[in-house]
Coordinates of C-alpha atoms and ligand atoms in Angstrom, one line a residue:
M1 CA 136.0 107.6 114.8
T2 CA 136.6 103.7 113.8
T3 CA 136.1 102.6 110.1
L4 CA 134.9 99.1 108.5
A5 CA 137.7 98.6 107.7
D6 CA 139.5 98.8 111.7
R7 CA 136.6 96.3 112.6
L8 CA 138.4 93.7 110.2
K9 CA 140.9 91.6 112.1
D10 CA 141.8 91.3 108.2
A11 CA 141.9 94.2 106.2
D12 CA 142.3 92.7 103.0
L13 CA 139.4 91.4 103.0
L14 CA 137.4 94.8 101.9
K15 CA 137.4 94.2 98.3
T16 CA 135.5 96.9 95.8
D17 CA 136.1 96.2 93.2
S18 CA 134.8 93.2 91.2
F19 CA 136.2 89.9 90.9
I20 CA 136.7 88.4 87.6
N21 CA 139.7 85.5 86.2
G22 CA 141.1 85.6 89.2
Q23 CA 141.8 89.8 89.2
W24 CA 140.9 92.7 90.9
V25 CA 139.0 95.0 87.9
G26 CA 137.8 98.0 89.2
A27 CA 135.6 101.0 86.7
D28 CA 135.2 104.5 86.4
T29 CA 132.3 104.3 87.5
R30 CA 131.5 103.4 91.7
F31 CA 127.9 103.0 93.4
A32 CA 128.0 104.1 97.6
V33 CA 127.4 101.2 99.8
N34 CA 126.0 102.4 103.4
S35 CA 125.3 100.8 106.7
P36 CA 121.0 101.2 107.7
G37 CA 121.7 101.6 111.0
D38 CA 123.5 104.7 111.1
R39 CA 123.6 105.6 107.2
S40 CA 127.9 105.9 107.2
H41 CA 129.9 105.5 104.5
L42 CA 131.3 102.1 104.3
A43 CA 132.6 101.6 100.9
D44 CA 132.5 103.1 96.6
V45 CA 132.3 99.6 94.8
A46 CA 132.9 99.5 90.9
D47 CA 130.1 99.2 88.7
V48 CA 131.5 97.0 86.2
G49 CA 128.3 97.0 84.0
G50 CA 127.8 95.0 80.7
A51 CA 131.2 94.5 80.1
G52 CA 132.2 93.4 83.4
A53 CA 129.7 90.8 83.1
R54 CA 131.2 89.8 79.4
S55 CA 134.6 89.5 80.4
A56 CA 133.6 87.4 83.8
I57 CA 131.5 85.1 81.5
D58 CA 133.9 84.6 78.5
A59 CA 136.6 83.7 81.4
A60 CA 134.1 81.7 83.2
D61 CA 133.6 79.9 80.1
K62 CA 137.0 79.1 79.1
A63 CA 137.5 78.1 83.3
F64 CA 134.7 75.3 82.7
K65 CA 136.1 73.0 80.7
G66 CA 139.4 72.6 82.7
W67 CA 137.5 72.5 86.2
G68 CA 134.2 70.6 84.9
K69 CA 136.7 67.6 84.0
T70 CA 138.4 68.4 87.4
S71 CA 138.7 64.7 89.6
V72 CA 135.5 65.4 92.2
F73 CA 138.1 64.6 95.1
E74 CA 140.2 67.5 93.7
R75 CA 136.8 70.2 93.2
A76 CA 135.8 68.8 97.0
R77 CA 139.9 69.3 98.3
I78 CA 139.2 73.3 97.2
V79 CA 135.5 73.5 97.9
Q80 CA 136.2 72.8 101.9
R81 CA 139.6 75.0 101.3
W82 CA 136.7 77.7 101.2
H83 CA 134.5 76.7 104.0
D84 CA 137.5 76.9 106.0
L85 CA 138.3 80.0 105.1
I86 CA 134.2 81.4 105.8
L87 CA 134.4 79.4 108.8
E88 CA 138.0 81.0 110.0
H89 CA 137.3 84.6 108.9
A90 CA 133.6 83.9 110.9
D91 CA 133.8 86.3 112.9
D92 CA 134.8 89.4 109.7
L93 CA 132.1 88.0 107.8
G94 CA 129.5 88.7 110.7
T95 CA 131.0 92.4 110.7
L96 CA 130.7 92.9 106.9
I97 CA 127.0 91.7 106.7
T98 CA 125.8 93.8 109.9
A99 CA 127.3 96.5 108.4
E100 CA 126.3 96.8 104.8
M101 CA 122.6 94.7 105.7
G102 CA 122.3 96.1 109.7
K103 CA 120.9 92.6 111.0
P104 CA 123.1 91.8 115.2
F105 CA 126.1 90.5 115.0
G106 CA 125.7 87.8 116.3
E107 CA 122.4 86.4 113.6
A108 CA 125.1 88.0 110.7
K109 CA 127.5 85.3 112.2
G110 CA 124.8 82.8 112.1
E111 CA 124.2 83.3 108.8
V112 CA 128.0 82.7 107.9
T113 CA 128.0 79.5 109.6
Y114 CA 124.3 78.6 108.0
G115 CA 125.7 79.2 104.9
A116 CA 129.4 77.9 105.1
G117 CA 127.3 74.3 106.2
F118 CA 126.2 74.3 103.0
V119 CA 129.5 74.8 100.8
N120 CA 130.6 71.7 103.5
W121 CA 127.6 69.8 102.4
S122 CA 128.3 69.8 98.8
A123 CA 132.0 68.7 98.6
E124 CA 130.9 65.9 100.0
E125 CA 127.7 65.4 98.2
A126 CA 129.3 65.9 95.1
K127 CA 131.3 62.6 95.9
R128 CA 127.6 60.6 95.1
L129 CA 127.3 62.0 92.4
H130 CA 126.3 58.4 90.5
G131 CA 125.0 57.3 87.3
E132 CA 122.8 54.3 87.5
T133 CA 122.9 51.1 85.0
L134 CA 119.5 50.9 83.9
Q135 CA 118.0 47.7 82.1
T136 CA 117.3 48.1 78.1
P137 CA 114.3 46.8 75.7
F138 CA 117.0 46.0 72.9
P139 CA 119.5 42.6 72.4
G140 CA 123.2 43.6 72.7
T141 CA 122.8 47.4 74.5
R142 CA 123.7 47.9 78.1
G143 CA 122.4 52.0 79.2
W144 CA 123.4 53.8 81.8
T145 CA 123.0 57.7 82.8
V146 CA 126.1 60.1 84.2
R147 CA 125.5 63.4 86.0
Q148 CA 127.3 65.9 84.6
P149 CA 127.6 70.0 85.7
V150 CA 125.3 72.3 83.8
G151 CA 128.0 74.4 82.7
V152 CA 128.4 78.4 83.8
V153 CA 125.8 79.3 86.4
V154 CA 125.0 82.8 87.3
C155 CA 123.6 83.9 90.0
I156 CA 121.6 86.6 91.3
T157 CA 121.7 87.2 95.0
P158 CA 119.5 89.5 97.5
W159 CA 121.1 92.0 100.2
N160 CA 118.8 90.4 103.2
F161 CA 121.1 87.1 103.4
P162 CA 124.1 89.2 102.3
S163 CA 126.5 86.1 102.4
A164 CA 124.9 82.9 102.3
M165 CA 122.4 83.1 99.3
I166 CA 125.4 83.5 97.5
T167 CA 127.4 80.3 98.9
R168 CA 124.1 78.2 99.1
K169 CA 123.8 78.4 95.4
C170 CA 127.8 77.8 94.8
G171 CA 128.4 75.7 97.0
P172 CA 127.4 73.1 95.1
A173 CA 127.1 74.0 91.8
L174 CA 130.8 74.6 92.2
A175 CA 131.2 71.0 93.4
A176 CA 129.7 70.1 91.1
G177 CA 131.5 70.9 88.6
C178 CA 130.3 74.3 87.6
S179 CA 131.8 77.5 86.5
V180 CA 130.2 80.6 88.5
V181 CA 129.8 84.6 87.9
V182 CA 127.5 85.5 91.0
K183 CA 125.8 89.2 91.0
P184 CA 125.3 90.5 94.6
A185 CA 122.9 93.5 95.1
P186 CA 124.3 97.2 95.6
E187 CA 123.5 97.2 99.0
T188 CA 125.5 94.3 100.2
P189 CA 128.4 93.8 97.3
L190 CA 130.9 93.3 100.1
S191 CA 130.2 90.6 101.8
A192 CA 130.7 88.7 98.3
L193 CA 133.4 90.2 97.6
A194 CA 134.9 88.9 100.6
L195 CA 134.2 85.7 99.6
A196 CA 135.3 86.3 96.7
E197 CA 138.7 86.9 98.1
L198 CA 138.3 83.8 100.6
A199 CA 137.6 81.7 97.2
R200 CA 140.9 83.5 95.7
R201 CA 143.4 81.6 98.6
A202 CA 140.7 78.6 98.4
G203 CA 142.4 78.1 94.9
F204 CA 140.1 78.4 92.8
P205 CA 141.2 78.2 89.5
D206 CA 140.8 81.8 87.7
G207 CA 137.7 82.3 86.2
V208 CA 136.1 78.9 88.2
F209 CA 134.8 82.5 90.9
N210 CA 133.7 85.5 89.7
V211 CA 131.8 88.5 91.7
I212 CA 131.1 91.6 90.0
C213 CA 128.8 94.1 90.5
G214 CA 127.3 97.4 88.9
D215 CA 124.1 98.0 87.2
A216 CA 121.6 95.0 87.2
K217 CA 119.7 95.8 84.4
A218 CA 122.4 95.9 82.3
I219 CA 125.2 92.5 83.4
G220 CA 121.1 90.6 83.8
E221 CA 120.3 91.0 80.1
V222 CA 124.0 90.2 79.0
M223 CA 124.0 87.3 81.8
T224 CA 120.7 86.2 80.5
S225 CA 121.2 86.8 77.0
S226 CA 124.8 84.9 76.3
D227 CA 125.3 81.8 74.9
A228 CA 127.6 80.2 77.0
V229 CA 126.1 80.9 79.8
R230 CA 123.6 77.8 81.0
M231 CA 121.7 78.0 84.4
V232 CA 120.3 81.5 85.7
G233 CA 120.4 80.8 90.1
F234 CA 118.7 83.1 91.4
T235 CA 117.1 84.6 95.1
G236 CA 115.1 87.5 94.9
S237 CA 111.3 89.5 94.2
T238 CA 108.7 87.3 92.3
E239 CA 108.5 90.4 90.0
V240 CA 112.2 90.0 89.3
G241 CA 111.8 86.5 89.0
K242 CA 109.7 86.4 86.5
L243 CA 111.8 88.5 84.1
L244 CA 114.9 86.7 84.1
M245 CA 112.5 83.4 83.7
R246 CA 111.6 85.3 80.3
Q247 CA 115.0 86.7 79.5
A248 CA 116.1 82.9 79.7
A249 CA 113.8 81.9 78.3
D250 CA 114.8 82.3 74.6
G251 CA 118.2 80.7 75.4
V252 CA 116.3 78.0 77.4
K253 CA 118.2 78.5 80.1
R254 CA 117.4 76.0 83.3
V255 CA 116.0 78.1 86.1
S256 CA 116.5 78.0 89.9
L257 CA 114.7 80.6 91.7
E258 CA 114.4 81.7 95.3
L259 CA 111.3 84.2 95.7
G260 CA 109.1 85.7 97.7
G261 CA 106.9 83.4 100.2
N262 CA 103.5 85.2 102.1
A263 CA 104.2 81.8 104.9
P264 CA 100.8 81.8 107.3
F265 CA 102.2 81.0 111.0
I266 CA 99.2 78.7 112.1
I267 CA 97.9 78.1 116.0
M268 CA 95.3 75.6 116.1
D269 CA 93.6 74.9 119.0
D270 CA 95.6 72.0 121.5
A271 CA 99.0 74.0 120.1
D272 CA 101.5 74.7 122.9
L273 CA 101.1 78.2 123.7
D274 CA 104.2 78.9 124.8
A275 CA 106.4 77.5 122.8
A276 CA 104.0 78.6 119.8
A277 CA 104.2 82.4 120.8
D278 CA 108.6 82.2 121.1
G279 CA 108.5 80.3 117.2
V280 CA 106.3 83.5 115.9
I281 CA 109.0 85.9 117.4
A282 CA 111.7 83.4 116.2
S283 CA 109.9 83.4 112.6
K284 CA 108.8 87.3 112.7
F285 CA 111.9 89.2 114.3
R286 CA 114.9 87.4 112.9
A287 CA 117.0 90.1 110.5
A288 CA 113.9 92.6 112.0
G289 CA 111.4 90.1 109.1
Q290 CA 113.0 91.1 105.8
T291 CA 113.5 87.0 105.4
C292 CA 110.9 85.1 102.7
V293 CA 110.7 83.1 105.2
S294 CA 109.1 84.9 107.9
A295 CA 106.0 84.3 109.2
N296 CA 103.9 86.5 107.1
R297 CA 100.2 86.2 108.2
I298 CA 99.6 85.2 112.0
I299 CA 96.2 82.2 111.8
A300 CA 95.0 82.0 116.0
Q301 CA 92.1 79.7 116.1
A302 CA 89.7 81.7 117.7
G303 CA 88.9 79.7 121.1
I304 CA 93.3 80.8 121.9
A305 CA 93.6 83.5 119.8
D306 CA 93.4 86.3 123.4
A307 CA 95.5 83.4 124.5
L308 CA 98.5 83.8 122.3
I309 CA 98.2 87.5 121.5
E310 CA 99.3 88.2 124.7
R311 CA 101.8 85.7 125.2
V312 CA 103.7 87.0 122.2
T313 CA 103.0 90.9 123.5
E314 CA 105.2 90.0 126.5
R315 CA 108.4 89.1 124.8
M316 CA 107.6 91.4 121.9
K317 CA 107.4 94.4 124.6
K318 CA 111.6 92.6 125.7
L319 CA 112.7 92.8 122.2
K320 CA 116.3 95.4 121.9
V321 CA 115.8 97.6 118.1
G322 CA 119.6 98.9 118.5
S323 CA 122.7 99.1 116.2
G324 CA 123.4 95.8 114.9
F325 CA 126.9 96.0 116.7
E326 CA 125.0 97.2 120.0
S327 CA 125.2 93.6 122.8
G328 CA 122.1 92.6 123.0
V329 CA 120.2 93.8 120.4
Q330 CA 118.2 91.1 118.9
I331 CA 116.4 93.6 115.6
G332 CA 118.5 96.0 113.6
P333 CA 117.5 98.4 111.6
L334 CA 115.5 98.5 107.8
I335 CA 117.9 97.3 104.4
H336 CA 116.9 101.8 104.1
D337 CA 114.8 104.6 104.5
E338 CA 112.6 103.2 101.6
A339 CA 111.0 100.1 103.6
V340 CA 110.6 101.4 106.6
E341 CA 108.2 103.7 105.1
R342 CA 106.7 100.9 102.3
V343 CA 106.3 98.8 105.7
D344 CA 104.5 102.1 107.5
A345 CA 102.4 102.3 104.9
L346 CA 101.1 99.0 105.6
V347 CA 100.1 99.2 108.9
Q348 CA 98.3 102.7 108.6
D349 CA 96.7 100.6 105.8
A350 CA 95.4 98.6 108.1
K351 CA 94.8 100.9 110.8
G352 CA 92.5 102.6 108.3
K353 CA 90.5 99.8 108.3
G354 CA 89.8 98.1 111.1
A355 CA 93.3 96.3 112.0
K356 CA 94.0 96.9 115.8
V357 CA 97.7 98.2 116.6
L358 CA 98.9 96.4 120.0
V359 CA 102.6 97.1 120.2
G360 CA 104.5 99.4 117.9
G361 CA 103.1 100.8 115.1
S362 CA 105.8 103.8 114.3
P363 CA 109.1 104.7 113.1
M364 CA 112.7 104.8 114.9
A365 CA 114.4 106.1 112.6
D366 CA 114.4 109.5 115.0
E367 CA 115.7 108.1 118.1
L368 CA 118.3 105.6 117.0
G369 CA 119.0 106.9 113.8
G370 CA 118.9 105.1 111.2
S371 CA 116.2 103.0 109.2
F372 CA 114.7 101.9 112.3
Y373 CA 111.0 99.8 112.5
A374 CA 109.4 99.7 116.3
P375 CA 108.1 96.0 116.6
T376 CA 105.0 96.1 116.5
L377 CA 101.9 93.7 117.0
I378 CA 98.3 94.4 115.5
E379 CA 95.2 92.1 115.0
S380 CA 93.9 92.8 111.4
G381 CA 90.9 89.8 113.1
S382 CA 89.1 87.9 109.8
N383 CA 90.5 90.4 107.4
F384 CA 92.5 89.1 104.7
S385 CA 92.4 91.6 102.3
L386 CA 94.0 93.9 104.1
S387 CA 96.8 94.3 101.9
I388 CA 99.4 93.2 105.1
A389 CA 98.0 90.0 104.1
N390 CA 98.8 89.6 100.9
S391 CA 102.5 91.5 100.4
E392 CA 104.9 90.5 101.5
I393 CA 105.8 92.4 105.1
F394 CA 109.2 92.2 104.6
G395 CA 109.3 93.9 108.4
P396 CA 109.1 93.9 112.1
V397 CA 104.9 93.5 112.0
A398 CA 103.6 90.5 113.5
S399 CA 99.5 90.7 112.1
V400 CA 97.8 88.5 113.6
Y401 CA 93.9 86.3 112.4
R402 CA 91.2 84.9 114.3
V403 CA 90.0 82.0 112.4
E404 CA 87.1 79.3 113.7
S405 CA 87.3 75.8 111.6
E406 CA 90.4 73.9 110.1
E407 CA 88.5 74.2 107.0
E408 CA 88.9 77.2 106.8
I409 CA 92.4 77.7 108.4
I410 CA 94.0 75.9 105.8
R411 CA 91.9 77.2 102.2
L412 CA 92.6 81.1 103.9
A413 CA 95.6 80.3 104.0
N414 CA 96.4 79.0 100.6
S415 CA 94.9 81.8 98.8
T416 CA 97.7 84.0 98.0
P417 CA 99.8 83.1 94.8
Y418 CA 103.2 82.6 96.9
G419 CA 104.5 78.7 98.2
L420 CA 107.6 78.8 100.1
A421 CA 106.7 78.2 103.9
A422 CA 104.1 78.0 106.4
Y423 CA 103.8 76.8 109.8
V424 CA 101.8 74.5 112.2
Y425 CA 101.6 74.4 116.6
T426 CA 99.3 71.8 116.9
R427 CA 99.5 68.4 118.9
D428 CA 97.3 67.0 117.4
I429 CA 98.9 63.7 115.5
G430 CA 95.7 63.9 112.4
R431 CA 96.1 67.4 112.4
V432 CA 99.5 67.4 112.0
H433 CA 99.1 64.7 108.1
R434 CA 95.9 66.7 107.4
L435 CA 97.7 70.5 107.4
S436 CA 101.1 69.3 106.6
E437 CA 99.6 67.7 103.6
G438 CA 96.7 70.3 102.8
L439 CA 99.2 72.9 102.7
E440 CA 100.3 74.4 99.4
F441 CA 103.8 75.2 100.6
G442 CA 107.6 73.3 99.8
M443 CA 108.3 73.9 103.3
V444 CA 106.6 73.2 106.5
G445 CA 107.4 73.5 109.7
V446 CA 105.3 71.6 112.3
N447 CA 105.8 72.9 116.0
A448 CA 108.9 74.1 114.7
P449 CA 109.7 78.0 113.2
M450 CA 112.3 77.8 111.1
V451 CA 113.2 74.9 108.3
G452 CA 116.4 75.7 106.0
S453 CA 119.6 73.8 106.8
P454 CA 122.6 72.6 104.6
A455 CA 120.8 68.4 104.6
T456 CA 117.8 69.5 103.9
P457 CA 115.6 71.1 100.5
F458 CA 114.9 74.4 100.8
G459 CA 112.6 76.5 97.7
G460 CA 109.0 77.1 97.2
V461 CA 106.2 75.8 94.8
K462 CA 103.4 78.4 93.4
E463 CA 105.5 81.7 92.5
S464 CA 107.4 81.7 95.2
G465 CA 109.8 79.7 92.7
I466 CA 111.9 76.4 91.2
G467 CA 114.3 74.3 92.2
R468 CA 115.8 73.1 95.3
E469 CA 118.3 74.8 97.9
G470 CA 120.2 71.9 100.0
G471 CA 121.0 68.2 100.1
K472 CA 121.5 66.7 98.1
W473 CA 119.1 68.3 95.7
G474 CA 120.5 71.2 96.2
V475 CA 123.6 69.2 94.1
E476 CA 122.0 67.7 91.6
E477 CA 120.3 70.9 90.2
F478 CA 123.9 71.6 89.1
T479 CA 123.7 68.4 87.0
E480 CA 122.7 67.0 83.7
L481 CA 121.1 63.6 83.5
K482 CA 122.5 62.3 80.6
F483 CA 121.5 58.7 79.5
V484 CA 124.3 56.1 77.5
L485 CA 123.3 52.8 75.3
L486 CA 125.7 50.9 74.3
G487 CA 125.3 49.0 71.5
G488 CA 126.7 45.7 70.3
V489 CA 127.4 43.9 73.2
N490 CA 126.2 40.5 72.0
K491 CA 129.0 38.1 70.1
Ligands
LIG1 P1 115.0 92.0 94.5 O1 114.4 93.2 93.9 O2 114.3 90.8 93.6 O3 116.6 91.6 93.6 C1 117.5 90.6 94.0 C2 118.8 90.8 93.2 O4 118.6 91.0 91.6 C3 119.2 92.2 93.0 O5 121.1 91.9 93.4 C4 119.0 92.9 92.1 O6 120.1 93.9 91.9 C5 118.6 92.5 91.2 N1 117.7 92.2 89.9 C6 117.2 93.0 90.0 N2 116.5 93.9 88.7 C7 117.8 93.1 88.4 C8 117.1 92.5 87.2 N3 117.0 93.6 86.0 N4 118.5 91.5 86.4 C9 119.1 91.6 86.6 N5 119.1 91.5 88.1 C10 118.1 92.4 88.9 O7 114.4 91.2 95.4 P2 115.6 92.0 97.4 O8 114.2 93.2 97.7 O9 116.9 92.1 97.1 O10 115.2 91.2 98.1 C11 114.2 90.6 98.3 C12 113.3 89.2 98.1 O11 114.0 88.7 98.2 C13 112.3 89.4 98.5 O12 110.8 89.3 97.9 C14 112.0 88.5 99.5 O13 110.9 87.0 99.5 C15 113.1 87.3 98.3 N6 114.4 86.5 98.9 C16 114.0 84.4 98.7 C17 114.7 83.7 99.4 C18 114.2 82.8 99.0 O14 115.0 81.5 99.5 N7 112.6 82.4 98.7 C19 115.3 84.0 99.9 C20 115.3 85.5 100.4 C21 114.6 86.3 99.3 P3 119.6 95.3 92.1 O15 118.9 95.8 93.4 O16 121.2 96.0 92.0 O17 118.0 95.7 91.2

């Protein structure tokens, strides 16, 4: 039987202990990591718990005193080396993602490259963290601003992008001069620990970059209550984001929250329908629909709804489902069996309330031997009160709604507490402006099904989060703006 280590070109990237203060630290308690594609056992990872969190934060606090003062050129060199090592080992990092999370290997490697882009961008951008000289109202004074690193940052990350959600936070944090403690999701710790091994090789001083695995509640409480921690960076569900925000409030810590979404994917009656159908497939089925920016409500203007459904159906019937390691597979498994049950419950609920299942509509676990769900297309008419319209589907299920007017489309698209990504397909320039301005979302893709890149701001409004990752904004997020007033300048 081929083990995970056999699949790696560099088996030393397979780590199962936490990385604290430059050392690999084990624990008596371990938790199992299994592959959702075939349910095979991959590894037993040490749970270092609250005690591990405390020692990682102590180490990060000590390390910050030096790292935060290191020349940005020196910091950028090390961050850049980390980026280069990530790309050099992209095959192995992709293999780890496919094994523990399930997405197809090509997509997994794409995630590694995408995530590395934030590290590279941040190494460059940190050199441009300028202050400004300011006008002052008092005679004989001068004023200026400086940007300084926030301090110790903790990052709590989800399983759906096991690599990129770490690099998207840690690249800018480290380049800005912060020290970091990462807690990855228990489903996908191996990607995080491999990134720690590459950070070790890149030459970060001990304690600057730490990865700890284990009980979320215990670790989260230590992280949010420690005086040494100045910022909590979190990507995950809105529910946990709110909890962490409440916990961080006592210490008035800065929070950066990338939370859940309920993306409307709007197709107006003047749209290029082939491009729109391609867009639905790209947005909906990446990572088997398990992304925060996945099309969640496909809203077609009534006149073109049938033509759109026909095009989407054609494309969906060609999608290949299977193990992420099998060539040609476009849809891998869901993260675990509970996810399959949750997605199926949404589909059955919609069906029971009158929605039509046009393609798929059931689990594929028995045929494929893992936590698979069939790519599914549902026609939900104009029923926006269905659970499937109001919760994150997080699975390969496309639900199409028909709406007549532009005003109604905007109203319904905004009728959610979430505000992460929205998509609009139209060729009418007036509509481009009306819709992109009227949609209450942090990002709007117009005739474009993907919105994230290292150069651009990624983040949500309303209950989808606070703060932005990417571009200059992503680096500024990890700095404090200090004002200095100098008096006594005049003789
Ligand atoms: P989740 O359940 O919120 O978990 C995310 C992370 O938080 C995990 O590491 C989890 O560890 C940890 N956690 C849970 N409870 C905690 C606590 N009390 N204290 C400290 N840490 C705690 O989310 P998920 O299911 O992994 O990921 C899916 C969600 O992430 C979706 O809602 C998706 O939209 C969102 N997401 C958002 C973005 C974005 O950029 N906006 C990107 C990707 C994903 P345990 O599992 O051990 O509890």
